[in-house]
Short mmCIF file of C-alpha atoms and ligand atoms in Angstrom, two decimals:
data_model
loop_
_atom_site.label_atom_id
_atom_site.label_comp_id
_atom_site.label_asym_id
_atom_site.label_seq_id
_atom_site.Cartn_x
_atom_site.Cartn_y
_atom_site.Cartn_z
CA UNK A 1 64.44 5.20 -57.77
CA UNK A 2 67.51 5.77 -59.82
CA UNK A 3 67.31 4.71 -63.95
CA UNK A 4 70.39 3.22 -65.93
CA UNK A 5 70.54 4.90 -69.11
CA UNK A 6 73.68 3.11 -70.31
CA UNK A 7 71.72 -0.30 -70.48
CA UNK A 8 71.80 -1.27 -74.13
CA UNK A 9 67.92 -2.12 -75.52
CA UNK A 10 68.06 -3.94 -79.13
CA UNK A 11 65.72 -2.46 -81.26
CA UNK A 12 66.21 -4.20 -84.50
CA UNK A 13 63.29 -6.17 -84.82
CA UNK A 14 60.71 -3.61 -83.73
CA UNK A 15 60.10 -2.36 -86.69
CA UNK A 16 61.60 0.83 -85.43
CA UNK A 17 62.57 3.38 -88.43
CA UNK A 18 65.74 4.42 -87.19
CA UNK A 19 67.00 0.93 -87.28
CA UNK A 20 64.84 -1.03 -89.55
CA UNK A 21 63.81 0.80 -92.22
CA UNK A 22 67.65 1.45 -93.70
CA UNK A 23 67.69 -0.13 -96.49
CA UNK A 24 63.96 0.57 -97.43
CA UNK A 25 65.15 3.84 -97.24
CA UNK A 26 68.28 3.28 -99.51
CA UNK A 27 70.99 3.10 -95.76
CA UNK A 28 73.23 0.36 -95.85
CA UNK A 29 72.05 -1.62 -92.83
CA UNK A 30 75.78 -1.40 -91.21
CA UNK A 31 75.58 2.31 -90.96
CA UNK A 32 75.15 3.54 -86.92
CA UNK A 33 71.81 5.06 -86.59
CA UNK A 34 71.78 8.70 -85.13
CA UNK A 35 69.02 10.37 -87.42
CA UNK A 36 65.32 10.81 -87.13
CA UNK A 37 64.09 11.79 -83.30
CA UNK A 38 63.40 9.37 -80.87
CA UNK A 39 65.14 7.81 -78.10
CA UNK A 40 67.62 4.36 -77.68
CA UNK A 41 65.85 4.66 -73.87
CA UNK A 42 63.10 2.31 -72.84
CA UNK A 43 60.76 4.71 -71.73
CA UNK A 44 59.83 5.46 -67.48
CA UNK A 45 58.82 1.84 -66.24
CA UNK A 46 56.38 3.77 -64.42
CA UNK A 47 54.95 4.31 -67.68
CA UNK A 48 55.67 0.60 -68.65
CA UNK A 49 53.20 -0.12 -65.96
CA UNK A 50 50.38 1.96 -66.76
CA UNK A 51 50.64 0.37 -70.01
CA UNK A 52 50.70 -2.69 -69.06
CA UNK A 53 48.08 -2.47 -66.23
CA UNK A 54 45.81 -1.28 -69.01
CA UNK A 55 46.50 -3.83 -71.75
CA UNK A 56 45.50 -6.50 -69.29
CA UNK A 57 41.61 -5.58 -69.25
CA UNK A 58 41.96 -6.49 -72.88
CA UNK A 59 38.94 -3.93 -74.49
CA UNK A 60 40.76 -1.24 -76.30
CA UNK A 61 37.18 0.18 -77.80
CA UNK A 62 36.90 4.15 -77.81
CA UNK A 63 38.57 6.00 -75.42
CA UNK A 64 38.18 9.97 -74.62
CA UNK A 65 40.87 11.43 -71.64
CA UNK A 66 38.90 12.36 -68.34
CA UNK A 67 39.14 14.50 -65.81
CA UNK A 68 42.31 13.07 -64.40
CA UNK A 69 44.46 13.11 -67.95
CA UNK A 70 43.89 16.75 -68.29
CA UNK A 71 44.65 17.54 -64.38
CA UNK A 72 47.98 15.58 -65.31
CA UNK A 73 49.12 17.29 -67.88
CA UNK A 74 47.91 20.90 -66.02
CA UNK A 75 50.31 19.76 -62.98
CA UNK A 76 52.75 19.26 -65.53
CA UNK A 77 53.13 22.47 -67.15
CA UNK A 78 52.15 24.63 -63.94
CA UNK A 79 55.23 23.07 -62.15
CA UNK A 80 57.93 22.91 -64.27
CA UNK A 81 56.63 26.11 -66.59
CA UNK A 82 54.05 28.18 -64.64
CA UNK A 83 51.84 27.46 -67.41
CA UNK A 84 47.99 26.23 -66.12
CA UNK A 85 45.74 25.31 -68.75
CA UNK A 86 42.03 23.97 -68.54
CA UNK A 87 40.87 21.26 -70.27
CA UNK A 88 38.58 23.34 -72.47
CA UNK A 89 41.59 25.00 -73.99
CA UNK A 90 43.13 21.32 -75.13
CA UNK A 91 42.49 19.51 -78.21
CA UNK A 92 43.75 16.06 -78.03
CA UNK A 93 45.66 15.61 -81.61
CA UNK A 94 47.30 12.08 -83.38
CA UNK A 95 50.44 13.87 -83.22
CA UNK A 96 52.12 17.49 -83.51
CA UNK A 97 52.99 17.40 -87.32
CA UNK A 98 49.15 16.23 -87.99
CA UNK A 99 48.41 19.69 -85.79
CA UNK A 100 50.29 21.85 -87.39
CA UNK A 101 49.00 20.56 -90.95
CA UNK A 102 45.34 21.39 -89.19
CA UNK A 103 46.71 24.87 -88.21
CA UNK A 104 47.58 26.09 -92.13
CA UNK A 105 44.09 24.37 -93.29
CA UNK A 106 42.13 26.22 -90.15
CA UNK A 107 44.21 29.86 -90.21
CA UNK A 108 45.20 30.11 -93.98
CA UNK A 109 43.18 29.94 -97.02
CA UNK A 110 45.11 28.07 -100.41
CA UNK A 111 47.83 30.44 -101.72
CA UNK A 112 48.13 32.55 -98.32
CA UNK A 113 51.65 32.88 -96.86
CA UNK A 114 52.58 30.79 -94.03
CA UNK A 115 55.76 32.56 -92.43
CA UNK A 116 58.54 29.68 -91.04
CA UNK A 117 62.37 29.63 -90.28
CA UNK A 118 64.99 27.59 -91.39
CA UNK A 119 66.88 25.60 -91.37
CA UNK A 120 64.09 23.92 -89.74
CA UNK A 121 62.55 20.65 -88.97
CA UNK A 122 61.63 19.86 -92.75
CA UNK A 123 57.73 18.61 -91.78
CA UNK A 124 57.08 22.81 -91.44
CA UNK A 125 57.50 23.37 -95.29
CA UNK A 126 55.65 20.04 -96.78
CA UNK A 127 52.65 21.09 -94.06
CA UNK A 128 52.59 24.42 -95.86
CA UNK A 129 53.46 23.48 -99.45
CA UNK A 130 50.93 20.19 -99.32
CA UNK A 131 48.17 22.35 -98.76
CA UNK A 132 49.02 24.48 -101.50
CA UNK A 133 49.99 27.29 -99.05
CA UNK A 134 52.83 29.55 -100.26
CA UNK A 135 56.30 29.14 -98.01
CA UNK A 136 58.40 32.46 -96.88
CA UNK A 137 61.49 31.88 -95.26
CA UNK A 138 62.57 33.80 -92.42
CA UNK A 139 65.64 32.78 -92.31
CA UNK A 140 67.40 32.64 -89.13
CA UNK A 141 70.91 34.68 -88.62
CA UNK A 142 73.69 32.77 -88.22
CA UNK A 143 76.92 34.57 -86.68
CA UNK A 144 79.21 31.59 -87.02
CA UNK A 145 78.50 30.24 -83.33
CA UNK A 146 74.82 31.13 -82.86
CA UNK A 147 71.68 31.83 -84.27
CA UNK A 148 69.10 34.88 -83.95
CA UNK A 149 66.37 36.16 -85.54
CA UNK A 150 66.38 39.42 -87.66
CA UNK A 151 63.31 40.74 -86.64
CA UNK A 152 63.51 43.47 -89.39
CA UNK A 153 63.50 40.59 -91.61
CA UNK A 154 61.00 38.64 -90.15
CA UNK A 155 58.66 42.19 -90.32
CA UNK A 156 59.13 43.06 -93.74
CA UNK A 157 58.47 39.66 -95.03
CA UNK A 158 55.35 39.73 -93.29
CA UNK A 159 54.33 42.77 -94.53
CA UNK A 160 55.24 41.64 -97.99
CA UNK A 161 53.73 38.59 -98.28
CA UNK A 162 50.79 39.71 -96.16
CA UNK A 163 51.10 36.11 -94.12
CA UNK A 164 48.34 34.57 -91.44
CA UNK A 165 50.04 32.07 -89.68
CA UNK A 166 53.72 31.49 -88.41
CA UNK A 167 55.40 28.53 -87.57
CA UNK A 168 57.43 29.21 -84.50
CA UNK A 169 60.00 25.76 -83.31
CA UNK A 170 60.58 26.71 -79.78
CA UNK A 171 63.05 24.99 -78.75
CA UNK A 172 64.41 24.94 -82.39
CA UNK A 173 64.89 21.32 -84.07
CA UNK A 174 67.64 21.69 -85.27
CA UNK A 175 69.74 25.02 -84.69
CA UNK A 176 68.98 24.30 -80.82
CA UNK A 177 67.83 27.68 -79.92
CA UNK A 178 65.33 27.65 -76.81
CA UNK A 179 63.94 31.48 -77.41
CA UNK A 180 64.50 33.89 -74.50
CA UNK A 181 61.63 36.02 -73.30
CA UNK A 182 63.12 39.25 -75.06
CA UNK A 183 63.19 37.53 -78.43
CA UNK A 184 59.60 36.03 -77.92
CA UNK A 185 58.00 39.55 -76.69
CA UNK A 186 59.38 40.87 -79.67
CA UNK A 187 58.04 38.23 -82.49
CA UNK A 188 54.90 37.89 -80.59
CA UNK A 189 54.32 41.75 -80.79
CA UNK A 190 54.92 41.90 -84.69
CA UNK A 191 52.31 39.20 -85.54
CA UNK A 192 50.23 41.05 -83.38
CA UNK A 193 51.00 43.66 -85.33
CA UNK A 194 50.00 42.12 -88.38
CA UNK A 195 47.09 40.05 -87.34
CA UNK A 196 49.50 36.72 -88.06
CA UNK A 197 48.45 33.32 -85.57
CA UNK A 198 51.61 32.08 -84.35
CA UNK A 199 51.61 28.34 -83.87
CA UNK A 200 54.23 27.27 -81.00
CA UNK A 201 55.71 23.99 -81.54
CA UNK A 202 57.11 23.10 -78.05
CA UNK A 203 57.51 19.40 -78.65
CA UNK A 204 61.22 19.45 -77.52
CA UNK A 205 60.14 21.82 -74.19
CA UNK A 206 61.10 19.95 -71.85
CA UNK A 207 64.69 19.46 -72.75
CA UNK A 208 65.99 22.85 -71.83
CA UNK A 209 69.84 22.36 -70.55
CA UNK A 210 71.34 23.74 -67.19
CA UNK A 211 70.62 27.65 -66.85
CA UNK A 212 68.26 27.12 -69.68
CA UNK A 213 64.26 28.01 -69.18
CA UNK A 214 62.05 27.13 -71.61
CA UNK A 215 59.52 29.76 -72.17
CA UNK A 216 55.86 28.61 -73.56
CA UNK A 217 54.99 31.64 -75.88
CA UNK A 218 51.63 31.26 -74.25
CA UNK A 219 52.76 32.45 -70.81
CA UNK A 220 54.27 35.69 -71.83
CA UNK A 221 50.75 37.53 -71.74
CA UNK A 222 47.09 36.99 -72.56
CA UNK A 223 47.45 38.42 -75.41
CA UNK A 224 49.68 36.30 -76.70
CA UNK A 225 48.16 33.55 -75.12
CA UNK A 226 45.24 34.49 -77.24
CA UNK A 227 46.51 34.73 -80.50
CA UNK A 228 48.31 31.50 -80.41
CA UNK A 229 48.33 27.60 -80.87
CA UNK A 230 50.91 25.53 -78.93
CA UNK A 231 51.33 21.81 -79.75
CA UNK A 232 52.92 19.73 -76.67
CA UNK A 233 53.72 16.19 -76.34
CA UNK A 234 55.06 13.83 -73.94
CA UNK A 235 56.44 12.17 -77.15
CA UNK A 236 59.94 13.40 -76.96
CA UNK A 237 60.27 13.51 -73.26
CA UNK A 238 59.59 9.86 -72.87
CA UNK A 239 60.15 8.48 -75.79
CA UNK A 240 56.37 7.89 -76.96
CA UNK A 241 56.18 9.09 -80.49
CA UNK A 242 54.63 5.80 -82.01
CA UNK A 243 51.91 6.23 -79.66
CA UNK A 244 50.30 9.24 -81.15
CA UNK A 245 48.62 11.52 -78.38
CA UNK A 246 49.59 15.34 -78.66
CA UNK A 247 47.96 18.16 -76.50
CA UNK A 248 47.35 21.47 -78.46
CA UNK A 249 46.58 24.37 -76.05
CA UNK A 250 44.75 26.87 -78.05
CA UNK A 251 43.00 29.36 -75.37
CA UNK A 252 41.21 31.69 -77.90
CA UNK A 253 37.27 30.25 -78.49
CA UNK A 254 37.33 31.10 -82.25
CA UNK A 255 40.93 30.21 -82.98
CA UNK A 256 39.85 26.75 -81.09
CA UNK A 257 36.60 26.08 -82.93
CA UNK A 258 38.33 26.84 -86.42
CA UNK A 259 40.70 24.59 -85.27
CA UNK A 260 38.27 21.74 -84.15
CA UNK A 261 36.30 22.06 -87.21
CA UNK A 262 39.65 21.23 -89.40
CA UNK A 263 40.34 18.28 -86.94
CA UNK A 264 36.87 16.91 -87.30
CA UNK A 265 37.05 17.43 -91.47
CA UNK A 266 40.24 15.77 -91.18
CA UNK A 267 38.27 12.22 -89.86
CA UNK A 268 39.76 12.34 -86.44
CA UNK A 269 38.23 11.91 -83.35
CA UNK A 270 39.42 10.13 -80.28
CA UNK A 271 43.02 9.32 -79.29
CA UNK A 272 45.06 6.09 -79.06
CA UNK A 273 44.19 4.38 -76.08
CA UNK A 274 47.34 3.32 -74.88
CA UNK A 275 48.80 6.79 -75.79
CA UNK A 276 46.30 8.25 -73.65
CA UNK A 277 47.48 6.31 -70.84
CA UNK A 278 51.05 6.75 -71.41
CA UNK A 279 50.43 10.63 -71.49
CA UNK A 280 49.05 10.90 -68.20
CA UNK A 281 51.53 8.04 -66.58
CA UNK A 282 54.45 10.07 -67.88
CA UNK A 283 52.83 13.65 -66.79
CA UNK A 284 51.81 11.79 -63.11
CA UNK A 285 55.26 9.55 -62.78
CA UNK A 286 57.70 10.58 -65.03
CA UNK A 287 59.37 13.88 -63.21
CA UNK A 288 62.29 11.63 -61.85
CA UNK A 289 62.87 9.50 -64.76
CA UNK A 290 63.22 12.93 -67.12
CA UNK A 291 65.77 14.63 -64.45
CA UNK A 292 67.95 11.63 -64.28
CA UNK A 293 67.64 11.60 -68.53
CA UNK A 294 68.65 14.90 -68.48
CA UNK A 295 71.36 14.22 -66.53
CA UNK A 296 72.41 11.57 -68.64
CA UNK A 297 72.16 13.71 -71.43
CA UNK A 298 74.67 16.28 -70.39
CA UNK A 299 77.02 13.52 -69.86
CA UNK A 300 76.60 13.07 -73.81
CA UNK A 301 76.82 16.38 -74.74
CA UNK A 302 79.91 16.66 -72.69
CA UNK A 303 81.55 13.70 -74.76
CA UNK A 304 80.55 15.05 -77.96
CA UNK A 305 81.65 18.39 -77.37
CA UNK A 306 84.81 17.27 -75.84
CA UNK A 307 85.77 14.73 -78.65
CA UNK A 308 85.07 17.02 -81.72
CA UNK A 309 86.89 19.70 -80.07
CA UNK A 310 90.51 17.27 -79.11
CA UNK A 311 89.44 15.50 -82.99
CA UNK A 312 87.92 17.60 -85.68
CA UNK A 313 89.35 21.44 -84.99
CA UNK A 314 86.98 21.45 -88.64
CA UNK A 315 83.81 20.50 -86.83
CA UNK A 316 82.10 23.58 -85.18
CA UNK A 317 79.26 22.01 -82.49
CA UNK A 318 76.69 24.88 -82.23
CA UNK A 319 76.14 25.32 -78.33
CA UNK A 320 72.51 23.48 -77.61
CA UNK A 321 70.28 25.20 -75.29
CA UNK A 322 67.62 22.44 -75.32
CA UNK A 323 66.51 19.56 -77.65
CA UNK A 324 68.69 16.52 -77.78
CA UNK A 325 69.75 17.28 -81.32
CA UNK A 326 73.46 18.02 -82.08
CA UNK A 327 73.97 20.69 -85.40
CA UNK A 328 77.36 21.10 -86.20
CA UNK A 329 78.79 23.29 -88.71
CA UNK A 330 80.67 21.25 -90.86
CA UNK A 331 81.36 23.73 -93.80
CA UNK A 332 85.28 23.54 -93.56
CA UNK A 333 85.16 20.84 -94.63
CA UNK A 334 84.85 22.39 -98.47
CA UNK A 335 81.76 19.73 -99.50
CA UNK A 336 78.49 20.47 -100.97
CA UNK A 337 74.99 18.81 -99.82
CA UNK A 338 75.55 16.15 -101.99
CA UNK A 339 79.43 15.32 -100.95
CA UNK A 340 78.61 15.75 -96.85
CA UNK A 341 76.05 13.47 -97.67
CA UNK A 342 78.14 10.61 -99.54
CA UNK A 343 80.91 10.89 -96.65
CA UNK A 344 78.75 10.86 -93.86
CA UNK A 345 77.36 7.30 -95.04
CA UNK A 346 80.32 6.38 -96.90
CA UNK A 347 83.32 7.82 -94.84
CA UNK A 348 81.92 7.86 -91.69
CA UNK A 349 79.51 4.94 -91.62
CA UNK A 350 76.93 6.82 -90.23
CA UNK A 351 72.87 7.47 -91.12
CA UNK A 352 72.39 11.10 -89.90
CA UNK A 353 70.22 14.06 -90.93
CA UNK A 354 72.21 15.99 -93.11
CA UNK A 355 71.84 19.87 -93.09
CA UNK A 356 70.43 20.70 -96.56
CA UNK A 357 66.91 18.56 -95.92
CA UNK A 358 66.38 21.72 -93.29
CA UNK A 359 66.25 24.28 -95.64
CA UNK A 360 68.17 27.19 -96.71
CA UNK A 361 70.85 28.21 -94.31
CA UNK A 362 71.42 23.87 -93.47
CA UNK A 363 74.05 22.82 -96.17
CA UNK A 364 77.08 22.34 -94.94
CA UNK A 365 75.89 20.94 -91.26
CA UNK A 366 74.54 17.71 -90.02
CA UNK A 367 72.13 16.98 -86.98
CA UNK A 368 73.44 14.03 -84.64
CA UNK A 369 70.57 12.92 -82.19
CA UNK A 370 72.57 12.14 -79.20
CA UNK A 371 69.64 10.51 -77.16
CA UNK A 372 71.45 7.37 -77.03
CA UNK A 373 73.64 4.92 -74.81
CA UNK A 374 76.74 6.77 -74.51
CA UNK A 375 79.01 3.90 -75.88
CA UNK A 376 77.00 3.22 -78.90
CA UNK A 377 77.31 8.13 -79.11
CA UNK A 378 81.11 7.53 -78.75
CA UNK A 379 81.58 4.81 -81.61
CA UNK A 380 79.60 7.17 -83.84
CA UNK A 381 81.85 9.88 -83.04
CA UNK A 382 84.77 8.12 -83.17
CA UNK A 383 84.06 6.65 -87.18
CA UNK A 384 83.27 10.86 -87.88
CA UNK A 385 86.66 11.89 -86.59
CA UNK A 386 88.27 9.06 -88.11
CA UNK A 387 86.86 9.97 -91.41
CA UNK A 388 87.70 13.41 -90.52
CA UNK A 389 91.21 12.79 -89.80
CA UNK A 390 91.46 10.55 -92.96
CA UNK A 391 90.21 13.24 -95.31
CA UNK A 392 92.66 15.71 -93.43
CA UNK A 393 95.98 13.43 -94.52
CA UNK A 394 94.97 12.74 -97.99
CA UNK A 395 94.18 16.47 -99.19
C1 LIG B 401 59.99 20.22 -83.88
C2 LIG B 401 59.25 18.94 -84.07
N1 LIG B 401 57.92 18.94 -84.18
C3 LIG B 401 57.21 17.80 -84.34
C4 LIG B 401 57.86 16.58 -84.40
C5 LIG B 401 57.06 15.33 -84.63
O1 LIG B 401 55.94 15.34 -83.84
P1 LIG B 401 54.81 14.22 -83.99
O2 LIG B 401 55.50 12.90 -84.04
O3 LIG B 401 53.97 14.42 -82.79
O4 LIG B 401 54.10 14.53 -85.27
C6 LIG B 401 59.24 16.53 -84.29
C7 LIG B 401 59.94 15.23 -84.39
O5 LIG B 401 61.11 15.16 -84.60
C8 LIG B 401 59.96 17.73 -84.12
O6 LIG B 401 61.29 17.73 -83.99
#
């Protein structure tokens, strides 16, 4: 079966946030929409299906995943990543964020350091500084086209601040990084060294690009498998985020039952039913539908890489290896956070993540989610290089 990705879906009206909520959330409602991470794609009909299969024996009381959910999602990850995992090692979460928030209570004790990176997905710092956990920056190196991690750095701060837990983004929202094996071996090794959990967030996993492999930390060795915590999802892959199921592989028994015991404190037991079902529909169905995406996708990049570059010589794309998350480097421009910010919304007309809400190391760049029809991508560029342009004949 093939999928049209260029069909148009209205979404006003859903209640969606990335449409609805602008003016709640102080957006002109005329702005395009390219900001917070979800998809303009229905998701797999397949999944439609299973969905609506299940809504029509009309009891949604408590549900638990079987047998056949956890096989699913075990197929999943042992064919496209080598990666098996048992359904004793998965604890079915409301979400990845709500996960990671469990991992700082669980690992970390009130005023311990929790080690992250930015510019990063902003979600890792309030999980850290709402539990009254103290933040330490690694901050990744930026070499004016791509980013690495100064593992030197990342050491001594560790040391230092004598942290328990680090938030790895693999791939990275938003510097688009999906971490090669040499650069994992060597991050996993130095919280080994230091007796530091390293939570994997590998939400975005399974949007690696062409000649791209995404690498679950977990799979590099037992060890590391052991001393680790990754959070999946088929919420990004298929476009399921408002129906709350996450899977959090954490192999190690005591790293699992401190983890459980958070989860439990927390009020949470079983999942969304519907989510449930989606989750294993989209890990049982949904290979095809995600290739032909991905395709799709690359056909987006393409334009947006091939429109800043004939339009805005000022605009510096960083080259994605995965996500679906666009950081450009914006900096010649000559504005600070606050001036990007006004001329993305009032220049360019647009409602985008700007750099600074991703830490240190993000002012001066925006994030452009291009997971979108490609005509609705290519208006949006078009009003930023217009803007650009404009700004370029009135200095
Ligand atoms: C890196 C990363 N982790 C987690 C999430 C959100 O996950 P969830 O909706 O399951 O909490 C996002 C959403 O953008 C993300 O980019």
């Amino acid at each position: 079966m093939t999928y049209d990705f260029d069909i148009p879906t209205e979404r006003h009206g859903t209640d969606c946030l990335k449409f609805d909520r602008a003016e709640k959330r102080g957006r002109s409602a005329d702005l395009l929409s390219l900001w917070v991470a979800d998809m303009d794609f229905p998701t797999a009909p397949e999944i439609v299906d299973a969905i609506i299969e299940r809504t029509k024996h009309g009891i949604f009381g408590y549900t638990e995943p079987g047998a056949e959910y956890f096989a699913a999602l075990d197929n999943w990850l042992a064919q496209r990543y080598g990666w098996h995992v048992t359904e004793d090692e998965v604890i079915v979460a409301p979400g990845v964020v709500y996960a990671l928030a469990m991992a700082v209570r669980a690992f970390t004790e009130p005023g311990d350091a929790v080690i992250i990176q930015q510019p990063v997905y902003y979600p890792f710092s309030f999980v850290v500084t709402e539990n009254e956990r103290t933040l330490v920056n690694a901050q990744l190196a930026y070499d004016g086209k791509r980013y690495h991690i100064d593992f030197e750095e990342l050491e001594r701060l560790i040391e230092e601040s004598n942290a328990k837990l680090f938030i790895l983004c693999n791939p990275h929202n938003p510097v688009g990084r999906a971490w090669a094996v040499g650069e994992l071996e060597q991050l996993g090794k130095i919280c080994l060294r230091h007796g530091v959990v390293v939570v994997s967030d590998e939400i975005h996993m399974d949007f690696a690009r062409p000649g791209i492999e995404h690498v679950p930390f977990a799979t590099l060795n037992e060890q590391f498998a052991q001393n680790c915590v990754a959070c999946t999802s088929a919420s990004k892959t298929f476009n399921l985020a408002g129906l709350q199921v996450a899977n959090i592989v954490i192999p190690n028994k005591d790293l699992r039952r401190a983890f459980r015991d958070e989860v439990i404190s927390s009020g949470y037991s079983q999942p969304n039913t519907l989510g449930m079902v989606a989750t294993q529909a989209a890990y049982e169905h949904g290979g095809s539908w995600l290739d032909q995406l991905k395709d799709y996708l690359e056909g987006n990049w393409q334009l947006l890489g091939e429109m800043l570059e004939d339009r805005t010589p000022e605009l510096q794309l960083i080259e994605a290896e995965s996500t679906y998350l666009a950081w450009i480097d914006c900096r010649a421009l000559g504005l600070d956070a606050w001036q990007l910010e006004r001329f993305i919304e009032d220049e360019a007309k647009l409602w985008l993540d700007c750099g600074h809400i991703f830490g240190a190391g993000g002012d001066g760049f925006i994030r452009i989610n291009i997971a979108t029809q490609r005509s609705y991508l290519e208006r949006a560029i078009d009003q930023l290089a217009s803007a650009v342009e404009k700004r370029r004949t009135n200095l």
